[in-house]
């Protein structure tokens, strides 16, 4: 995977999501438990916020590690969703850039998968994302 330090914004962000939906079958985002003021309240907020795509929720897992992050002494909820036209539309409506995904405004570390292979993983608060090289070459040349 390549590390890219470019925020994908506006129409390019929408184009990236269009490309990703053709190559990925699920996406995920992260809610760090150690950053929640009140876990029950925050989880209720996330459930309400994702109301339009609740039927696309695959699972919510407690994890210490994901593509861009390893936590020491803390855990996070990672929410996995089917990636389809409905969830793509949801992601487009929620932000205008790849790096908008920063808590508390939005969940963190937006990730996209093809089966078990991560194709793109953001780390917005650090200002980079990891991306499959072939996917990036396709996006860059469009």
PDB file of C-alpha atoms in Angstrom:
ATOM      1  CA  UNK A   1       0.000   0.000   0.000  1.00  0.00           C
ATOM      2  CA  UNK A   2       1.046   3.550  -0.687  1.00  0.00           C
ATOM      3  CA  UNK A   3       0.991   6.319   1.891  1.00  0.00           C
ATOM      4  CA  UNK A   4      -0.571   9.518   0.522  1.00  0.00           C
ATOM      5  CA  UNK A   5      -0.539  12.854   2.341  1.00  0.00           C
ATOM      6  CA  UNK A   6      -3.121  14.592   0.191  1.00  0.00           C
ATOM      7  CA  UNK A   7      -6.602  15.449   1.331  1.00  0.00           C
ATOM      8  CA  UNK A   8      -9.076  14.383  -1.342  1.00  0.00           C
ATOM      9  CA  UNK A   9     -11.755  17.072  -1.432  1.00  0.00           C
ATOM     10  CA  UNK A  10     -15.009  18.061  -3.102  1.00  0.00           C
ATOM     11  CA  UNK A  11     -15.678  16.511  -6.490  1.00  0.00           C
ATOM     12  CA  UNK A  12     -12.485  14.431  -6.307  1.00  0.00           C
ATOM     13  CA  UNK A  13     -13.735  12.942  -3.010  1.00  0.00           C
ATOM     14  CA  UNK A  14     -16.984  11.995  -4.755  1.00  0.00           C
ATOM     15  CA  UNK A  15     -15.020  10.501  -7.668  1.00  0.00           C
ATOM     16  CA  UNK A  16     -12.932   8.483  -5.218  1.00  0.00           C
ATOM     17  CA  UNK A  17     -16.080   7.098  -3.579  1.00  0.00           C
ATOM     18  CA  UNK A  18     -17.442   6.202  -7.036  1.00  0.00           C
ATOM     19  CA  UNK A  19     -14.256   4.285  -7.803  1.00  0.00           C
ATOM     20  CA  UNK A  20     -14.201   2.596  -4.402  1.00  0.00           C
ATOM     21  CA  UNK A  21     -17.789   1.358  -4.680  1.00  0.00           C
ATOM     22  CA  UNK A  22     -16.768  -0.470  -7.873  1.00  0.00           C
ATOM     23  CA  UNK A  23     -13.859  -2.234  -6.127  1.00  0.00           C
ATOM     24  CA  UNK A  24     -14.938  -2.605  -2.498  1.00  0.00           C
ATOM     25  CA  UNK A  25     -17.729  -4.482  -0.793  1.00  0.00           C
ATOM     26  CA  UNK A  26     -17.580  -2.954   2.678  1.00  0.00           C
ATOM     27  CA  UNK A  27     -16.325   0.039   4.591  1.00  0.00           C
ATOM     28  CA  UNK A  28     -15.616   0.780   8.230  1.00  0.00           C
ATOM     29  CA  UNK A  29     -15.051   3.638  10.620  1.00  0.00           C
ATOM     30  CA  UNK A  30     -13.765   3.886  14.169  1.00  0.00           C
ATOM     31  CA  UNK A  31     -15.031   5.270  17.465  1.00  0.00           C
ATOM     32  CA  UNK A  32     -12.313   5.212  20.103  1.00  0.00           C
ATOM     33  CA  UNK A  33     -13.669   4.273  23.509  1.00  0.00           C
ATOM     34  CA  UNK A  34     -10.984   6.234  25.384  1.00  0.00           C
ATOM     35  CA  UNK A  35     -12.115   9.430  23.616  1.00  0.00           C
ATOM     36  CA  UNK A  36     -15.806   9.070  24.476  1.00  0.00           C
ATOM     37  CA  UNK A  37     -17.117  11.316  27.203  1.00  0.00           C
ATOM     38  CA  UNK A  38     -20.052   8.969  27.751  1.00  0.00           C
ATOM     39  CA  UNK A  39     -19.909   5.658  25.878  1.00  0.00           C
ATOM     40  CA  UNK A  40     -23.619   4.902  26.037  1.00  0.00           C
ATOM     41  CA  UNK A  41     -24.553   8.377  24.769  1.00  0.00           C
ATOM     42  CA  UNK A  42     -21.998   8.303  21.949  1.00  0.00           C
ATOM     43  CA  UNK A  43     -23.089   4.843  20.773  1.00  0.00           C
ATOM     44  CA  UNK A  44     -26.721   5.986  20.778  1.00  0.00           C
ATOM     45  CA  UNK A  45     -25.690   9.020  18.725  1.00  0.00           C
ATOM     46  CA  UNK A  46     -23.856   6.813  16.180  1.00  0.00           C
ATOM     47  CA  UNK A  47     -26.865   4.507  15.908  1.00  0.00           C
ATOM     48  CA  UNK A  48     -29.158   7.482  15.294  1.00  0.00           C
ATOM     49  CA  UNK A  49     -26.693   9.169  12.915  1.00  0.00           C
ATOM     50  CA  UNK A  50     -26.397   6.001  10.807  1.00  0.00           C
ATOM     51  CA  UNK A  51     -30.143   5.340  10.899  1.00  0.00           C
ATOM     52  CA  UNK A  52     -30.506   5.432   7.115  1.00  0.00           C
ATOM     53  CA  UNK A  53     -27.870   2.715   6.684  1.00  0.00           C
ATOM     54  CA  UNK A  54     -28.542   0.544   9.742  1.00  0.00           C
ATOM     55  CA  UNK A  55     -29.656  -2.337   7.522  1.00  0.00           C
ATOM     56  CA  UNK A  56     -26.172  -2.275   5.962  1.00  0.00           C
ATOM     57  CA  UNK A  57     -24.388  -2.733   9.303  1.00  0.00           C
ATOM     58  CA  UNK A  58     -22.426  -5.980   9.205  1.00  0.00           C
ATOM     59  CA  UNK A  59     -20.936  -5.868  12.679  1.00  0.00           C
ATOM     60  CA  UNK A  60     -19.510  -3.689  15.425  1.00  0.00           C
ATOM     61  CA  UNK A  61     -16.284  -5.060  16.850  1.00  0.00           C
ATOM     62  CA  UNK A  62     -14.101  -3.992  19.749  1.00  0.00           C
ATOM     63  CA  UNK A  63     -10.534  -3.787  18.456  1.00  0.00           C
ATOM     64  CA  UNK A  64      -7.114  -2.561  19.539  1.00  0.00           C
ATOM     65  CA  UNK A  65      -5.743  -2.498  16.026  1.00  0.00           C
ATOM     66  CA  UNK A  66      -6.734  -1.583  12.486  1.00  0.00           C
ATOM     67  CA  UNK A  67      -4.811  -0.650   9.340  1.00  0.00           C
ATOM     68  CA  UNK A  68      -3.528   2.784  10.390  1.00  0.00           C
ATOM     69  CA  UNK A  69      -3.527   2.466  14.182  1.00  0.00           C
ATOM     70  CA  UNK A  70      -2.492   0.260  17.065  1.00  0.00           C
ATOM     71  CA  UNK A  71      -3.790   1.277  20.486  1.00  0.00           C
ATOM     72  CA  UNK A  72      -1.897   0.525  23.655  1.00  0.00           C
ATOM     73  CA  UNK A  73      -4.085   0.181  26.727  1.00  0.00           C
ATOM     74  CA  UNK A  74      -7.258   1.260  24.939  1.00  0.00           C
ATOM     75  CA  UNK A  75      -9.843  -0.160  22.556  1.00  0.00           C
ATOM     76  CA  UNK A  76     -12.212   1.166  19.929  1.00  0.00           C
ATOM     77  CA  UNK A  77     -15.434   0.199  18.275  1.00  0.00           C
ATOM     78  CA  UNK A  78     -14.985  -0.512  14.580  1.00  0.00           C
ATOM     79  CA  UNK A  79     -18.243  -0.402  12.645  1.00  0.00           C
ATOM     80  CA  UNK A  80     -18.344  -2.442   9.422  1.00  0.00           C
ATOM     81  CA  UNK A  81     -20.957  -1.762   6.743  1.00  0.00           C
ATOM     82  CA  UNK A  82     -21.789  -3.115   3.316  1.00  0.00           C
ATOM     83  CA  UNK A  83     -20.553  -0.661   0.703  1.00  0.00           C
ATOM     84  CA  UNK A  84     -23.205  -0.066  -1.917  1.00  0.00           C
ATOM     85  CA  UNK A  85     -24.977   2.856  -3.570  1.00  0.00           C
ATOM     86  CA  UNK A  86     -26.974   3.688  -0.424  1.00  0.00           C
ATOM     87  CA  UNK A  87     -23.950   3.749   1.869  1.00  0.00           C
ATOM     88  CA  UNK A  88     -21.898   5.600  -0.770  1.00  0.00           C
ATOM     89  CA  UNK A  89     -24.587   8.288  -0.832  1.00  0.00           C
ATOM     90  CA  UNK A  90     -24.481   8.436   2.977  1.00  0.00           C
ATOM     91  CA  UNK A  91     -20.697   8.972   2.941  1.00  0.00           C
ATOM     92  CA  UNK A  92     -21.036  11.700   0.315  1.00  0.00           C
ATOM     93  CA  UNK A  93     -23.670  13.468   2.405  1.00  0.00           C
ATOM     94  CA  UNK A  94     -21.647  13.315   5.620  1.00  0.00           C
ATOM     95  CA  UNK A  95     -18.438  14.941   4.429  1.00  0.00           C
ATOM     96  CA  UNK A  96     -16.789  16.800   1.588  1.00  0.00           C
ATOM     97  CA  UNK A  97     -13.259  15.503   2.148  1.00  0.00           C
ATOM     98  CA  UNK A  98     -11.467  12.315   3.081  1.00  0.00           C
ATOM     99  CA  UNK A  99      -9.866  14.055   6.062  1.00  0.00           C
ATOM    100  CA  UNK A 100     -13.192  15.286   7.510  1.00  0.00           C
ATOM    101  CA  UNK A 101     -13.389  11.960   9.326  1.00  0.00           C
ATOM    102  CA  UNK A 102     -12.142  13.177  12.717  1.00  0.00           C
ATOM    103  CA  UNK A 103     -13.851  12.796  16.093  1.00  0.00           C
ATOM    104  CA  UNK A 104     -16.029  14.212  17.563  1.00  0.00           C
ATOM    105  CA  UNK A 105     -17.658  15.650  14.411  1.00  0.00           C
ATOM    106  CA  UNK A 106     -17.452  12.333  12.573  1.00  0.00           C
ATOM    107  CA  UNK A 107     -16.072   8.913  13.418  1.00  0.00           C
ATOM    108  CA  UNK A 108     -12.414   8.380  12.527  1.00  0.00           C
ATOM    109  CA  UNK A 109     -10.291   6.325  10.185  1.00  0.00           C
ATOM    110  CA  UNK A 110     -12.592   5.619   7.266  1.00  0.00           C
ATOM    111  CA  UNK A 111     -11.553   2.314   5.629  1.00  0.00           C
ATOM    112  CA  UNK A 112     -12.651   0.437   2.508  1.00  0.00           C
ATOM    113  CA  UNK A 113     -12.283  -3.309   1.895  1.00  0.00           C
ATOM    114  CA  UNK A 114     -12.552  -5.795  -0.928  1.00  0.00           C
ATOM    115  CA  UNK A 115     -13.323  -9.002   0.959  1.00  0.00           C
ATOM    116  CA  UNK A 116     -10.588  -9.100   3.626  1.00  0.00           C
ATOM    117  CA  UNK A 117      -8.148  -6.816   1.800  1.00  0.00           C
ATOM    118  CA  UNK A 118      -8.033  -3.173   2.779  1.00  0.00           C
ATOM    119  CA  UNK A 119      -8.000  -1.012  -0.343  1.00  0.00           C
ATOM    120  CA  UNK A 120      -7.918   2.390   1.387  1.00  0.00           C
ATOM    121  CA  UNK A 121      -7.521   3.376   5.028  1.00  0.00           C
ATOM    122  CA  UNK A 122      -7.588   6.951   6.258  1.00  0.00           C
ATOM    123  CA  UNK A 123      -5.875   8.457   9.257  1.00  0.00           C
ATOM    124  CA  UNK A 124      -7.384  11.929   9.076  1.00  0.00           C
ATOM    125  CA  UNK A 125      -6.024  13.374  12.309  1.00  0.00           C
ATOM    126  CA  UNK A 126      -2.495  12.504  11.108  1.00  0.00           C
ATOM    127  CA  UNK A 127      -3.168  13.790   7.586  1.00  0.00           C
ATOM    128  CA  UNK A 128      -2.548  10.676   5.513  1.00  0.00           C
ATOM    129  CA  UNK A 129      -4.188   7.604   4.060  1.00  0.00           C
ATOM    130  CA  UNK A 130      -2.949   4.237   2.872  1.00  0.00           C
ATOM    131  CA  UNK A 131      -4.190   3.044  -0.504  1.00  0.00           C
ATOM    132  CA  UNK A 132      -3.777   0.054  -2.799  1.00  0.00           C
ATOM    133  CA  UNK A 133      -1.271   1.076  -5.473  1.00  0.00           C
ATOM    134  CA  UNK A 134      -3.311  -0.147  -8.457  1.00  0.00           C
ATOM    135  CA  UNK A 135      -6.428   1.595  -7.152  1.00  0.00           C
ATOM    136  CA  UNK A 136      -4.468   4.824  -6.621  1.00  0.00           C
ATOM    137  CA  UNK A 137      -3.019   4.653 -10.139  1.00  0.00           C
ATOM    138  CA  UNK A 138      -6.534   4.244 -11.545  1.00  0.00           C
ATOM    139  CA  UNK A 139      -7.804   7.202  -9.513  1.00  0.00           C
ATOM    140  CA  UNK A 140      -4.804   9.432 -10.286  1.00  0.00           C
ATOM    141  CA  UNK A 141      -5.113   8.878 -14.021  1.00  0.00           C
ATOM    142  CA  UNK A 142      -8.834   9.705 -14.132  1.00  0.00           C
TER     143      UNK A 142
END
